[in-house]
mmCIF file of C-alpha atoms and ligand atoms in Angstrom:
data_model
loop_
_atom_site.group_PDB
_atom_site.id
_atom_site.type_symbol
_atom_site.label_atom_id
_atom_site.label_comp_id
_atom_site.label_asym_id
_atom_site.label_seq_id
_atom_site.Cartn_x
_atom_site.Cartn_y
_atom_site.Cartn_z
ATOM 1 C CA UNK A 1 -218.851 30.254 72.113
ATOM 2 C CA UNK A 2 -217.056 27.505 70.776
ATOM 3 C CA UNK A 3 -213.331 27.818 69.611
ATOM 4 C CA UNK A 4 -212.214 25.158 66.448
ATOM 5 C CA UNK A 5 -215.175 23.267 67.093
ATOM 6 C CA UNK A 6 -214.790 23.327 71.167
ATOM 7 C CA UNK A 7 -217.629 25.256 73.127
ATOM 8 C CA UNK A 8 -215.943 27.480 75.782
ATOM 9 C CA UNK A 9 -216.831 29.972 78.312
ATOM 10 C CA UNK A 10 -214.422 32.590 79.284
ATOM 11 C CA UNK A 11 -214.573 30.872 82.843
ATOM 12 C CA UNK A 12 -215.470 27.797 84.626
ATOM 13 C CA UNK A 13 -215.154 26.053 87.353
ATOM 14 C CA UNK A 14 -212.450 22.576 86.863
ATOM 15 C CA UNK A 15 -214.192 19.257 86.135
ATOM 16 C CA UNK A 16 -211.555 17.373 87.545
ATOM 17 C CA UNK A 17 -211.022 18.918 90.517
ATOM 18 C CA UNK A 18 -213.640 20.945 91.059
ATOM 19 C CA UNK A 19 -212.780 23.635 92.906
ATOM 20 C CA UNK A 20 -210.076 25.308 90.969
ATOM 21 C CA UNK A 21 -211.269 28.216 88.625
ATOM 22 C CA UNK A 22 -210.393 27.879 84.909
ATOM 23 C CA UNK A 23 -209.716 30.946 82.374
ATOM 24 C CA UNK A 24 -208.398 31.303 79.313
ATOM 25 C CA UNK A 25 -205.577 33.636 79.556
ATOM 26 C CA UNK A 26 -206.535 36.817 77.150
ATOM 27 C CA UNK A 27 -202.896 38.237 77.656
ATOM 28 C CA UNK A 28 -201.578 34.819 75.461
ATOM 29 C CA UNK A 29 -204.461 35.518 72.337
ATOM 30 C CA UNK A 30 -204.324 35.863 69.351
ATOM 31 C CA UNK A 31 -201.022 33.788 69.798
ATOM 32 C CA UNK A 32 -201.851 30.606 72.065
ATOM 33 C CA UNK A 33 -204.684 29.610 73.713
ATOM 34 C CA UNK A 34 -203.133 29.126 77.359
ATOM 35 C CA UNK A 35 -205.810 27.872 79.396
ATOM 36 C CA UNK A 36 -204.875 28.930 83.427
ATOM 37 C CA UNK A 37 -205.445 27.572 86.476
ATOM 38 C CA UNK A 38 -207.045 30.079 89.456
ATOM 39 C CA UNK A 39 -206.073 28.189 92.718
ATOM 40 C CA UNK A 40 -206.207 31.572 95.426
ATOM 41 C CA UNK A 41 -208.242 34.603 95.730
ATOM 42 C CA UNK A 42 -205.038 36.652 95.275
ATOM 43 C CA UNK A 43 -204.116 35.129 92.155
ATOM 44 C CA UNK A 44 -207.689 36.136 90.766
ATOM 45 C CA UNK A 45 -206.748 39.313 92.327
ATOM 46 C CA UNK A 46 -203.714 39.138 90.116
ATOM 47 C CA UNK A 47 -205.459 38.069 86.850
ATOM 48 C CA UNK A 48 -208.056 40.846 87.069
ATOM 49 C CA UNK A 49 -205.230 43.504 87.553
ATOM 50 C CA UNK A 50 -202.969 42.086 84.590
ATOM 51 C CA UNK A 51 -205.831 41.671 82.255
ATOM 52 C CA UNK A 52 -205.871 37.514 82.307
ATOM 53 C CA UNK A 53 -209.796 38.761 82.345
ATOM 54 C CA UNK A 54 -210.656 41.547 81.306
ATOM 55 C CA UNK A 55 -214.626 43.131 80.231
ATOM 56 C CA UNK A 56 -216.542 44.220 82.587
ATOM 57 C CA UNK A 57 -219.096 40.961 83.353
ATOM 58 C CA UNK A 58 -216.256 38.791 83.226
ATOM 59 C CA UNK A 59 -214.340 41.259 85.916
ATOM 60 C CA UNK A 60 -217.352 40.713 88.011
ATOM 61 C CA UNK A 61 -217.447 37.076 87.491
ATOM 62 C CA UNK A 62 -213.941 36.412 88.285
ATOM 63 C CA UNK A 63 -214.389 38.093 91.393
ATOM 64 C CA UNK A 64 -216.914 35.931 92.556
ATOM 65 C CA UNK A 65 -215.398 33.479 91.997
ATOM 66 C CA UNK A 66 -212.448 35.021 93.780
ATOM 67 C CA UNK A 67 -214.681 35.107 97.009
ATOM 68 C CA UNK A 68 -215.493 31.582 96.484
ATOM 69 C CA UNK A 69 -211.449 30.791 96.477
ATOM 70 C CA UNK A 70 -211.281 32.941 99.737
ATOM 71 C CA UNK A 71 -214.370 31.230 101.515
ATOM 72 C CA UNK A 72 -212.492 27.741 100.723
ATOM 73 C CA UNK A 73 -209.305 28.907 102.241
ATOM 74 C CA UNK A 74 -210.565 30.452 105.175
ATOM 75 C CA UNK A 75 -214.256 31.276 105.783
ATOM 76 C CA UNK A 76 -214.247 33.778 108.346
ATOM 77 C CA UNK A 77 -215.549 36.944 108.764
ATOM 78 C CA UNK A 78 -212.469 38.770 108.395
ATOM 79 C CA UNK A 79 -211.381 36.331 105.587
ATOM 80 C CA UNK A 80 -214.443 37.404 103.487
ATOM 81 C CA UNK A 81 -213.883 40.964 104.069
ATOM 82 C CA UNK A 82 -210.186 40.219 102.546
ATOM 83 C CA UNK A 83 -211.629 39.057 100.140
ATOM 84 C CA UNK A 84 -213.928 41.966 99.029
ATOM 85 C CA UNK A 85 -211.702 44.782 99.686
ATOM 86 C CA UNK A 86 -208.170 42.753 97.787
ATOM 87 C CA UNK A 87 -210.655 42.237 95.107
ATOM 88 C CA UNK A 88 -212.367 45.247 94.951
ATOM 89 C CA UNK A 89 -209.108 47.392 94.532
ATOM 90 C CA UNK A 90 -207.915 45.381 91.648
ATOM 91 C CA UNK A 91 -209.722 47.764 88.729
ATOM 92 C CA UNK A 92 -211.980 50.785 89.659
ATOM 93 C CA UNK A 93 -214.094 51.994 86.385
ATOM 94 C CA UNK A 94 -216.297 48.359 85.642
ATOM 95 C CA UNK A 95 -218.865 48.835 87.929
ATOM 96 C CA UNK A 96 -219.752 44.884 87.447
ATOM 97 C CA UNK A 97 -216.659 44.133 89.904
ATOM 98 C CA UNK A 98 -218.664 46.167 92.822
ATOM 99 C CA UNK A 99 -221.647 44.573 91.553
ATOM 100 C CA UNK A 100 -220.605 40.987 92.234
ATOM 101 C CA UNK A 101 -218.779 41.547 95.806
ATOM 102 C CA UNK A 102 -221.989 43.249 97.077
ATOM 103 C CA UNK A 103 -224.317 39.917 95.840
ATOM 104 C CA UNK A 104 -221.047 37.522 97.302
ATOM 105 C CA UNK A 105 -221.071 39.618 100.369
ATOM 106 C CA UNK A 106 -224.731 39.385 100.754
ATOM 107 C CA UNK A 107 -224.884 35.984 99.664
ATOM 108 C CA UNK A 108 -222.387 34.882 102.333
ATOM 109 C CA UNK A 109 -222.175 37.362 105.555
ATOM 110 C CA UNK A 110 -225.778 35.751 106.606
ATOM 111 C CA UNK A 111 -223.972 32.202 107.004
ATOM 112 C CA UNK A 112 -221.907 30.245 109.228
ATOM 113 C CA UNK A 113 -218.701 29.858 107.966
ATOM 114 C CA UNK A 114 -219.267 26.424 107.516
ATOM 115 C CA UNK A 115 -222.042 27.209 104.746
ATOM 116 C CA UNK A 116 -219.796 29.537 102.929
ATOM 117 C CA UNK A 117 -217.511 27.894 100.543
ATOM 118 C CA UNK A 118 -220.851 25.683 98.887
ATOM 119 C CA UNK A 119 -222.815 29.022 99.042
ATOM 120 C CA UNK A 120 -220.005 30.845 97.474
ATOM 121 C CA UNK A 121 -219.315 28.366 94.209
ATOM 122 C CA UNK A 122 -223.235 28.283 94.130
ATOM 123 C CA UNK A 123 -223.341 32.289 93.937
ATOM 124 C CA UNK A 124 -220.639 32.530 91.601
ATOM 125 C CA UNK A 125 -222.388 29.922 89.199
ATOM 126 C CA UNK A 126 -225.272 31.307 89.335
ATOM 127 C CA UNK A 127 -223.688 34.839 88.276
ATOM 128 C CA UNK A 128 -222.028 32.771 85.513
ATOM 129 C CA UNK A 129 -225.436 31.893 84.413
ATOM 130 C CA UNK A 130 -227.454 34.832 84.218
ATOM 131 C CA UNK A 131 -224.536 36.887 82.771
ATOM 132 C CA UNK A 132 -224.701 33.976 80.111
ATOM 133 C CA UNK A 133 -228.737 34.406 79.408
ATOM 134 C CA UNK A 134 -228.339 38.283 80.123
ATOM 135 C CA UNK A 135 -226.409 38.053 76.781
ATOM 136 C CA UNK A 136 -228.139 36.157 74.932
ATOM 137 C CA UNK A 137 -231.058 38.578 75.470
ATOM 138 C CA UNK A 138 -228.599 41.545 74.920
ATOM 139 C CA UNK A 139 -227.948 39.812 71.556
ATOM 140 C CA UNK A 140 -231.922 39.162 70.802
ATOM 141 C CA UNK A 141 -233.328 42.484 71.225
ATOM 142 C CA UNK A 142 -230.025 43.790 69.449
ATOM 143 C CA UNK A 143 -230.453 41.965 66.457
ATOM 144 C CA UNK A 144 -233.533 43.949 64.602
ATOM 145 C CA UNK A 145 -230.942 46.820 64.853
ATOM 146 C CA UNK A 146 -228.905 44.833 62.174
ATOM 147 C CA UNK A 147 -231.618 43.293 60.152
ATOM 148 C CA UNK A 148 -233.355 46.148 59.662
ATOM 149 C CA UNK A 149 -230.382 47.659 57.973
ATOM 150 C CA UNK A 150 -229.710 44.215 55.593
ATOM 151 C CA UNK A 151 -233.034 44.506 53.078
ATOM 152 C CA UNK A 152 -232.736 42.732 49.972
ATOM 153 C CA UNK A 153 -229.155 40.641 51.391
ATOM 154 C CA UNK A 154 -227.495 43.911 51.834
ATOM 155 C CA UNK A 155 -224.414 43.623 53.624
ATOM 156 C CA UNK A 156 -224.392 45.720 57.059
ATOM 157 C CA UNK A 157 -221.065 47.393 58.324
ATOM 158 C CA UNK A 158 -221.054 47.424 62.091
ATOM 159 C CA UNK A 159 -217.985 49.271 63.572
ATOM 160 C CA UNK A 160 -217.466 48.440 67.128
ATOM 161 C CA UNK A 161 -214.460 49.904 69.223
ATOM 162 C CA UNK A 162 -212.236 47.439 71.785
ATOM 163 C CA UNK A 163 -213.708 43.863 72.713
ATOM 164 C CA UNK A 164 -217.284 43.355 74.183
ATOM 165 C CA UNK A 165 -217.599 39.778 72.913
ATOM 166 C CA UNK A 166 -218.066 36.608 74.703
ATOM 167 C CA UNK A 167 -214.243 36.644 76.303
ATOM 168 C CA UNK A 168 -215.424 39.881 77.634
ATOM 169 C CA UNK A 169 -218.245 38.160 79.503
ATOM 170 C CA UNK A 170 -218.633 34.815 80.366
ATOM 171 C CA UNK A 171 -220.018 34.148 77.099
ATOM 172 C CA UNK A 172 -222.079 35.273 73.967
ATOM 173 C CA UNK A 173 -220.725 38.935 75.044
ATOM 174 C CA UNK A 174 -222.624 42.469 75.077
ATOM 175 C CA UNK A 175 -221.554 44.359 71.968
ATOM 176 C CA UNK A 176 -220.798 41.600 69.630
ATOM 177 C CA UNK A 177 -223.625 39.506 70.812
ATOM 178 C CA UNK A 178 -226.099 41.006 68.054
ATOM 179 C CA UNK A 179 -223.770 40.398 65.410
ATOM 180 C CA UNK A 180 -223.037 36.677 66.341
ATOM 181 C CA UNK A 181 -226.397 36.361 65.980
ATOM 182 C CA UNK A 182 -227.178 38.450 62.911
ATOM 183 C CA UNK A 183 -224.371 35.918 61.156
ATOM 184 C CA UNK A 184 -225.781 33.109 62.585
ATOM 185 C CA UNK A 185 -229.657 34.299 60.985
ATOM 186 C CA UNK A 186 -227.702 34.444 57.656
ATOM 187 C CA UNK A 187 -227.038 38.510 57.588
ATOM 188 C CA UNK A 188 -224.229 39.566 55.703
ATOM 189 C CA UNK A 189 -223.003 41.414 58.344
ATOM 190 C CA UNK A 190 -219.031 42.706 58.401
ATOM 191 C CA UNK A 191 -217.031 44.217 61.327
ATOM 192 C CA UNK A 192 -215.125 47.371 61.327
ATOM 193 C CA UNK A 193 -212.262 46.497 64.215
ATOM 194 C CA UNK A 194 -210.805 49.040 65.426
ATOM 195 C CA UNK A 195 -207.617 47.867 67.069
ATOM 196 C CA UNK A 196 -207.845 49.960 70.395
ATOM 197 C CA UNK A 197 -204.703 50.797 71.322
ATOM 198 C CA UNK A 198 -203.017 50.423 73.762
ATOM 199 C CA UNK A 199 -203.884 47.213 74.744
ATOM 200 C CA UNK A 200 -205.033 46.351 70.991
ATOM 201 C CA UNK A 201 -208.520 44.308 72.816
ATOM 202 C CA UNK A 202 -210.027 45.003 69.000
ATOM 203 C CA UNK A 203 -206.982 43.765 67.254
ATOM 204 C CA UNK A 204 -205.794 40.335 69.202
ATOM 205 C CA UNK A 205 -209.151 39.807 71.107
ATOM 206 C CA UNK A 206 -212.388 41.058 68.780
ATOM 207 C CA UNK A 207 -210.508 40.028 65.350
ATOM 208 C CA UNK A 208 -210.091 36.866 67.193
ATOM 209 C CA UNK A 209 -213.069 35.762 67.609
ATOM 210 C CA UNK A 210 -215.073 37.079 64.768
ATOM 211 C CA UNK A 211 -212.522 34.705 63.005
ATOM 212 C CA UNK A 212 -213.244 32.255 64.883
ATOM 213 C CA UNK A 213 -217.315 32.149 64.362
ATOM 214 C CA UNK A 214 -216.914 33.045 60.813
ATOM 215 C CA UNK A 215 -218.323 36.635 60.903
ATOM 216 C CA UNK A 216 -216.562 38.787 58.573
ATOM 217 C CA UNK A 217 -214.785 41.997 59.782
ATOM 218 C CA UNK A 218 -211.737 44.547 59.062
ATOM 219 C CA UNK A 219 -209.156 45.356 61.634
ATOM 220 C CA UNK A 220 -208.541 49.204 61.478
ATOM 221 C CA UNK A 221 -206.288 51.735 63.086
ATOM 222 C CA UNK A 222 -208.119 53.309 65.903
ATOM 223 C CA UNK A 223 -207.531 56.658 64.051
ATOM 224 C CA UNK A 224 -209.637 55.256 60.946
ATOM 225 C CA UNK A 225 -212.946 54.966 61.948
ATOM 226 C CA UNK A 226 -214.287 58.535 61.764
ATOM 227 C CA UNK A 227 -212.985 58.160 58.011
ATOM 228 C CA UNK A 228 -215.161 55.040 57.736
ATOM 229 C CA UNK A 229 -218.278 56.621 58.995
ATOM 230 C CA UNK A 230 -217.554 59.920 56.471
ATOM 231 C CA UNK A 231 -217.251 57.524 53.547
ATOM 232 C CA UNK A 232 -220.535 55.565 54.121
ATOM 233 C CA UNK A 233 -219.111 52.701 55.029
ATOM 234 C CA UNK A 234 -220.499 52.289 58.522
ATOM 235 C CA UNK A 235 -224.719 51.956 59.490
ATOM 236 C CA UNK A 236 -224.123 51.710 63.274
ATOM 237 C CA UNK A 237 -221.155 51.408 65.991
ATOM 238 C CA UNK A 238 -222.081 48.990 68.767
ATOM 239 C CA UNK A 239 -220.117 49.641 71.643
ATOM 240 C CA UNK A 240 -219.713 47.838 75.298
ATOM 241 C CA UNK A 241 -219.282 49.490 78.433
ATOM 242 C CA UNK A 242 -218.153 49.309 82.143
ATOM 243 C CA UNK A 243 -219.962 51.640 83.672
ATOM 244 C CA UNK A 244 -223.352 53.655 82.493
ATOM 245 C CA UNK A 245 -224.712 56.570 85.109
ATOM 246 C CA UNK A 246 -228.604 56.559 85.972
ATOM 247 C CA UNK A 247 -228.594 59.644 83.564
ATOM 248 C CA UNK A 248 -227.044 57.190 80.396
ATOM 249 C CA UNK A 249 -223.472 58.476 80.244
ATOM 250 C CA UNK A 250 -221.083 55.677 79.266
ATOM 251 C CA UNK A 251 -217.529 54.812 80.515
ATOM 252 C CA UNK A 252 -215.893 52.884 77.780
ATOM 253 C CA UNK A 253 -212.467 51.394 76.634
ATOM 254 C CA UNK A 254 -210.444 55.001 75.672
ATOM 255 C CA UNK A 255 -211.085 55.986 72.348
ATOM 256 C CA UNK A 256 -215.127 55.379 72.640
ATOM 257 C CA UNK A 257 -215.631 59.458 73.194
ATOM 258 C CA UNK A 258 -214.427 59.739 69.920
ATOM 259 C CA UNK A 259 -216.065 57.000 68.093
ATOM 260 C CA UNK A 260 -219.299 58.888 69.533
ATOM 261 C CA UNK A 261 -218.423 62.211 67.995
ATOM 262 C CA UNK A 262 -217.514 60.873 64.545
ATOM 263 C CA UNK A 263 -220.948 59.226 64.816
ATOM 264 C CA UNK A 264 -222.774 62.101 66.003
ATOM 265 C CA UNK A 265 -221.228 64.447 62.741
ATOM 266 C CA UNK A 266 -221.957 61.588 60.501
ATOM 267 C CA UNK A 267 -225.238 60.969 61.207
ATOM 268 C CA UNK A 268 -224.241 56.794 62.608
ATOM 269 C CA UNK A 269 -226.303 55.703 64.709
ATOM 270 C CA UNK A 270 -224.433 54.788 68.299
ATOM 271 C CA UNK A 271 -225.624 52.101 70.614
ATOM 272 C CA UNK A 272 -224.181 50.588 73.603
ATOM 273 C CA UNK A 273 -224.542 47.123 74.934
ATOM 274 C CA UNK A 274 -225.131 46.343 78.286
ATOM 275 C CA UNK A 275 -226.287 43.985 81.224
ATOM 276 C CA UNK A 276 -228.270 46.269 83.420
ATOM 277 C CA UNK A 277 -225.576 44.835 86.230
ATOM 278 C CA UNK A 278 -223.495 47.915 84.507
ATOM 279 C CA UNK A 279 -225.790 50.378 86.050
ATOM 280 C CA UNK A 280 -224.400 52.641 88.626
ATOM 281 C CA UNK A 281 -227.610 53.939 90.209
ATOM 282 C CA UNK A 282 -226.001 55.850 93.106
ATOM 283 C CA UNK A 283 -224.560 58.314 90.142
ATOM 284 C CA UNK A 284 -225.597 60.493 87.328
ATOM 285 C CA UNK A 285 -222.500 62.670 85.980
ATOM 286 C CA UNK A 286 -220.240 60.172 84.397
ATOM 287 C CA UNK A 287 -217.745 62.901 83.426
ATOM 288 C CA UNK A 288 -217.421 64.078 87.397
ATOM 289 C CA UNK A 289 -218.445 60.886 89.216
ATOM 290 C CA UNK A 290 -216.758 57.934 87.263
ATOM 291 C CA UNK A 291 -213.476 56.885 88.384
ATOM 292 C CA UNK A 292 -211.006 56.179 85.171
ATOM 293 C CA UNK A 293 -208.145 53.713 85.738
ATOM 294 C CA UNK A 294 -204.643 54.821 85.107
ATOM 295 C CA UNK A 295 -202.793 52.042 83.779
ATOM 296 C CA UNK A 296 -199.127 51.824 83.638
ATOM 297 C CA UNK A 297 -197.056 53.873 80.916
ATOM 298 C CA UNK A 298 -195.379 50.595 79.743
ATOM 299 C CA UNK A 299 -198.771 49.890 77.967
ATOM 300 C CA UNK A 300 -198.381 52.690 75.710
ATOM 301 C CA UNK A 301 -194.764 52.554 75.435
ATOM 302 C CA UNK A 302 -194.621 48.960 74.581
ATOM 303 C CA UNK A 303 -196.714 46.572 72.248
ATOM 304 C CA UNK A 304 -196.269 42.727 72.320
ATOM 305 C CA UNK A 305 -197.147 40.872 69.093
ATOM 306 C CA UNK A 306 -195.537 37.942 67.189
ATOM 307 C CA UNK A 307 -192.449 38.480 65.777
ATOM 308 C CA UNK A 308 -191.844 37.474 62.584
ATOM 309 C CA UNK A 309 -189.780 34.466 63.404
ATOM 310 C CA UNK A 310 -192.702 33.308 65.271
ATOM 311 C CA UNK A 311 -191.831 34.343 68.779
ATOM 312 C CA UNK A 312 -193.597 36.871 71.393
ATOM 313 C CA UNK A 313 -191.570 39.703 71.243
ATOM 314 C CA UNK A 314 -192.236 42.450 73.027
ATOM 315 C CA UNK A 315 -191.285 46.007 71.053
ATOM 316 C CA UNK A 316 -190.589 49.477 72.679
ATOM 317 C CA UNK A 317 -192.353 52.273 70.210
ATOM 318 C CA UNK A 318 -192.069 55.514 72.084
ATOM 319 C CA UNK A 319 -188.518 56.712 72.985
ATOM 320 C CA UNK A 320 -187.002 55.447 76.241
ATOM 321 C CA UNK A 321 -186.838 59.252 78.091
ATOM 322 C CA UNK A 322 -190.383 60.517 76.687
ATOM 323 C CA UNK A 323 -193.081 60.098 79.621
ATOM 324 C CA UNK A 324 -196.544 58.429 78.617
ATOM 325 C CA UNK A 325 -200.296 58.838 80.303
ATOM 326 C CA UNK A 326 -202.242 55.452 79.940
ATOM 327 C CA UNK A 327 -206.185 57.055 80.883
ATOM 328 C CA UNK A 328 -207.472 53.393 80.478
ATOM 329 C CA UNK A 329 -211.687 54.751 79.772
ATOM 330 C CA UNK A 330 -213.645 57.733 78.930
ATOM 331 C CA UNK A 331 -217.125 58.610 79.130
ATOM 332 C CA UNK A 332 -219.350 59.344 76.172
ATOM 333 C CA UNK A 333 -222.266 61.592 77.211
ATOM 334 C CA UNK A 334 -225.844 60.423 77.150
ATOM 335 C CA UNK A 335 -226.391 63.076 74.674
ATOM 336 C CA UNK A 336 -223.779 61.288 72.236
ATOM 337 C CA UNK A 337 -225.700 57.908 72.790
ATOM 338 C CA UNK A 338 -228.123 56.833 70.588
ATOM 339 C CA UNK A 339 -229.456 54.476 72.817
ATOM 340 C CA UNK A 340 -228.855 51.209 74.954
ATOM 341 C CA UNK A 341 -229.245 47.356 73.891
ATOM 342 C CA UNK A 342 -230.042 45.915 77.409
ATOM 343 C CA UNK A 343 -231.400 42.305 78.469
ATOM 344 C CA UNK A 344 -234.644 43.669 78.897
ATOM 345 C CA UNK A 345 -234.817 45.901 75.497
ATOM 346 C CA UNK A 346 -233.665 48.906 73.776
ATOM 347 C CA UNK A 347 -233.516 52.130 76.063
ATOM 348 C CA UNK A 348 -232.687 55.982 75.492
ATOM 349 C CA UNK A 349 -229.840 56.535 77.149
ATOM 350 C CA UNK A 350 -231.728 58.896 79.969
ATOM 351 C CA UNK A 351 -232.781 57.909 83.562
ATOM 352 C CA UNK A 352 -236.644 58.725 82.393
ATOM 353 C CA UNK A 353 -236.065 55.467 80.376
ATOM 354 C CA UNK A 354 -233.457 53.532 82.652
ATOM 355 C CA UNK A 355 -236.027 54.243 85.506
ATOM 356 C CA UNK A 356 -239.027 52.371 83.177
ATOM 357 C CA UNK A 357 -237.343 49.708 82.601
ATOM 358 C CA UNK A 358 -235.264 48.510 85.164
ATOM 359 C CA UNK A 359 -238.258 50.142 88.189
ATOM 360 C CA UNK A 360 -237.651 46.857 90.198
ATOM 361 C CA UNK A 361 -233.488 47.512 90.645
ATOM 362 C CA UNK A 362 -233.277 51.261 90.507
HETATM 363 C C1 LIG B 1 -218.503 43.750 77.969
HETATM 364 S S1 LIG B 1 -217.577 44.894 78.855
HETATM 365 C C2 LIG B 1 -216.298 45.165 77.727
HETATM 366 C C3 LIG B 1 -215.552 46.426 78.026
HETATM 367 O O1 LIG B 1 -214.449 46.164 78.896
HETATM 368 C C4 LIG B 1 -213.268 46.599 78.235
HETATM 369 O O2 LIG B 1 -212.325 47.130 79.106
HETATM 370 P P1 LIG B 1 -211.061 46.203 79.562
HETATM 371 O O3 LIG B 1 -210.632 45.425 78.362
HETATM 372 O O4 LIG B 1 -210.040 47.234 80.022
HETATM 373 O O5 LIG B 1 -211.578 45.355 80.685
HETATM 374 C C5 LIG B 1 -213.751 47.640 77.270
HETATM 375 O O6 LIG B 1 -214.019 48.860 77.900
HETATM 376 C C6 LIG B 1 -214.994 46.980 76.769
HETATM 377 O O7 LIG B 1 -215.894 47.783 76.099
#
């Protein structure tokens, strides 16, 4: 998407030298746009773990391109296994990250070390590429679920719940991908934002770039958007995800369980976006069999804003002694799901459905 003008992808490969891997540093927005440099496997390793990327297709993308790194380095066997298991461990809930190293791994084990590192950038690309059209489909077959609700110019209030936009992908993003387009059709479509502690992806990240395409939204506490949905104010959540079960239970950012229920006793319809590279095959119970990431206690503790003198300041809001749990995703059942926006259509959220349409990767 393009940023003052600029089109960007959350990731790219560097046109000068090009072999180093490019990212805009998500820790640094709302507040600067720093764009980093990626010059080792590990330090992918690193910007995976500390958020640098973050959203699931962009997790998996990264890693690929982490592999790539590795093969360049040192193209070995035992070098590519590295590879796959450093960047494997980094985050365990987005499924995308497993996704990737398998297609890397298979791209690569077959060749001589010499064909690696050209196979590698090649494999990551063409990841880059598809996740990129995957999107844009996402965002097609999305759309009616918008228009249908803006008759007669009516404006349509979309609450969505972290960030699943293009800097959660490598671009055009899952979630927000049916709004960018609604806007861009000419539907007056707003954005509830909920903030998403404790991270705040919704508040620096989502209000971010709906500014920056023009698309009108609210920020809102995450606490606030049941109270949206009870006053009317809200036709549909769209959601992302990092992990859906062959049965259509969701892991989402923490917070999305509850987003479901308010929609559920509010009678809001709730959809979740999704490249079908988000599909965990091998498992059905989300609630037993997905694996939620416990991040560290300082993320709750502390928040990290501007200060009003312009600086980064980073704030302590919990008392020093009192102990915090950081349970990073939950999982919405399929019964809470209205139903999935994938690149290939809309879907109940059941593995009757899944199983139709995706018969060729089940
Ligand atoms: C398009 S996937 C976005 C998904 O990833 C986010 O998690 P995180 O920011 O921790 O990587 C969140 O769950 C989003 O819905």
């Amino acid at each position: 998407m393009k940023i003052d003008g600029t089109p960007f992808r959350s990731i790219w490969v560097d046109d000068t030298d090009r072999w180093s891997v490019r990212i805009i540093d998500q820790t640094k927005l709302p507040w600067s746009i720093d764009l980093a440099r990626l010059t080792t496997m590990e330090g992918v390793a690193h910007a995976i773990k500390a958020m640098l990327v973050r959203g699931a297709p962009l997790i998996g993308a990264s890693a690929a391109y982490g592999v790539a790194l590795a093969m360049r380095a040192d193209a070995s066997d035992a070098s590519l296994a590295n590879a796959i298991a450093v960047l494997g461990a980094t985050r365990p809930t987005a499924i995308n990250l497993r996704w990737a190293l398998a297609r890397m791994q298979q791209a690569l084990q077959p060749l001589s070390p010499a064909a690696r590192t050209a196979a590698a950038y090649g494999e990551a690309a063409a990841i880059c590429d598809e996740d990129v059209a995957t999107n844009q489909a996402i965002g097609k077959h999305g759309l009616p679920l918008i228009a249908a609700r803006a008759a007669g110019g009516r404006r349509v209030n979309v609450l969505t719940h972290c960030n699943a936009g293009w800097i959660a992908t490598v671009d055009w993003g899952t979630a927000l991908a049916p709004i960018y387009m609604a806007h861009d059709a000419g539907i007056d479509v707003h954005v509830w934002v909920e903030e998403t502690r404790p991270r705040n992806q919704g508040a620096s990240l989502t209000a971010w770039e709906l500014g920056k395409h023009g698309v009108n939204h609210t920020v809102i506490a995450d606490n606030a958007g049941g109270h949206m949905m009870q006053r009317g104010d809200v036709d549909l959540v769209i959601v992302g995800t990092d992990r859906v079960t062959r049965a259509g239970d969701v892991a989402n950012k923490i917070g999305t369980y509850l987003k479901a229920l308010a929609a559920r006793d509010n009678g809001v319809p709730f959809w979740v976006a999704l490249p079908s590279s988000t599909i965990d095959w091998t498992i059905s119970d989300g609630l037993a069999d997905i694996p939620i990431e416990e991040r560290a206690a300082s993320e709750v503790t502390t928040m990290t804003g501007r200060a009003l003198d312009g600086s980064i300041a980073t704030i302590r809001v919990v008392p020093k002694d009192s102990p915090a749990a950081n349970p990073a995703f939950d999982v919405t059942p399929a019964r809470l799901v209205s139903g999935l926006i994938t690149e290939r259509g809309l879907c109940d959220a059941n593995e009757f459905a899944l199983r139709e349409m995706f018969r060729d990767i089940a």
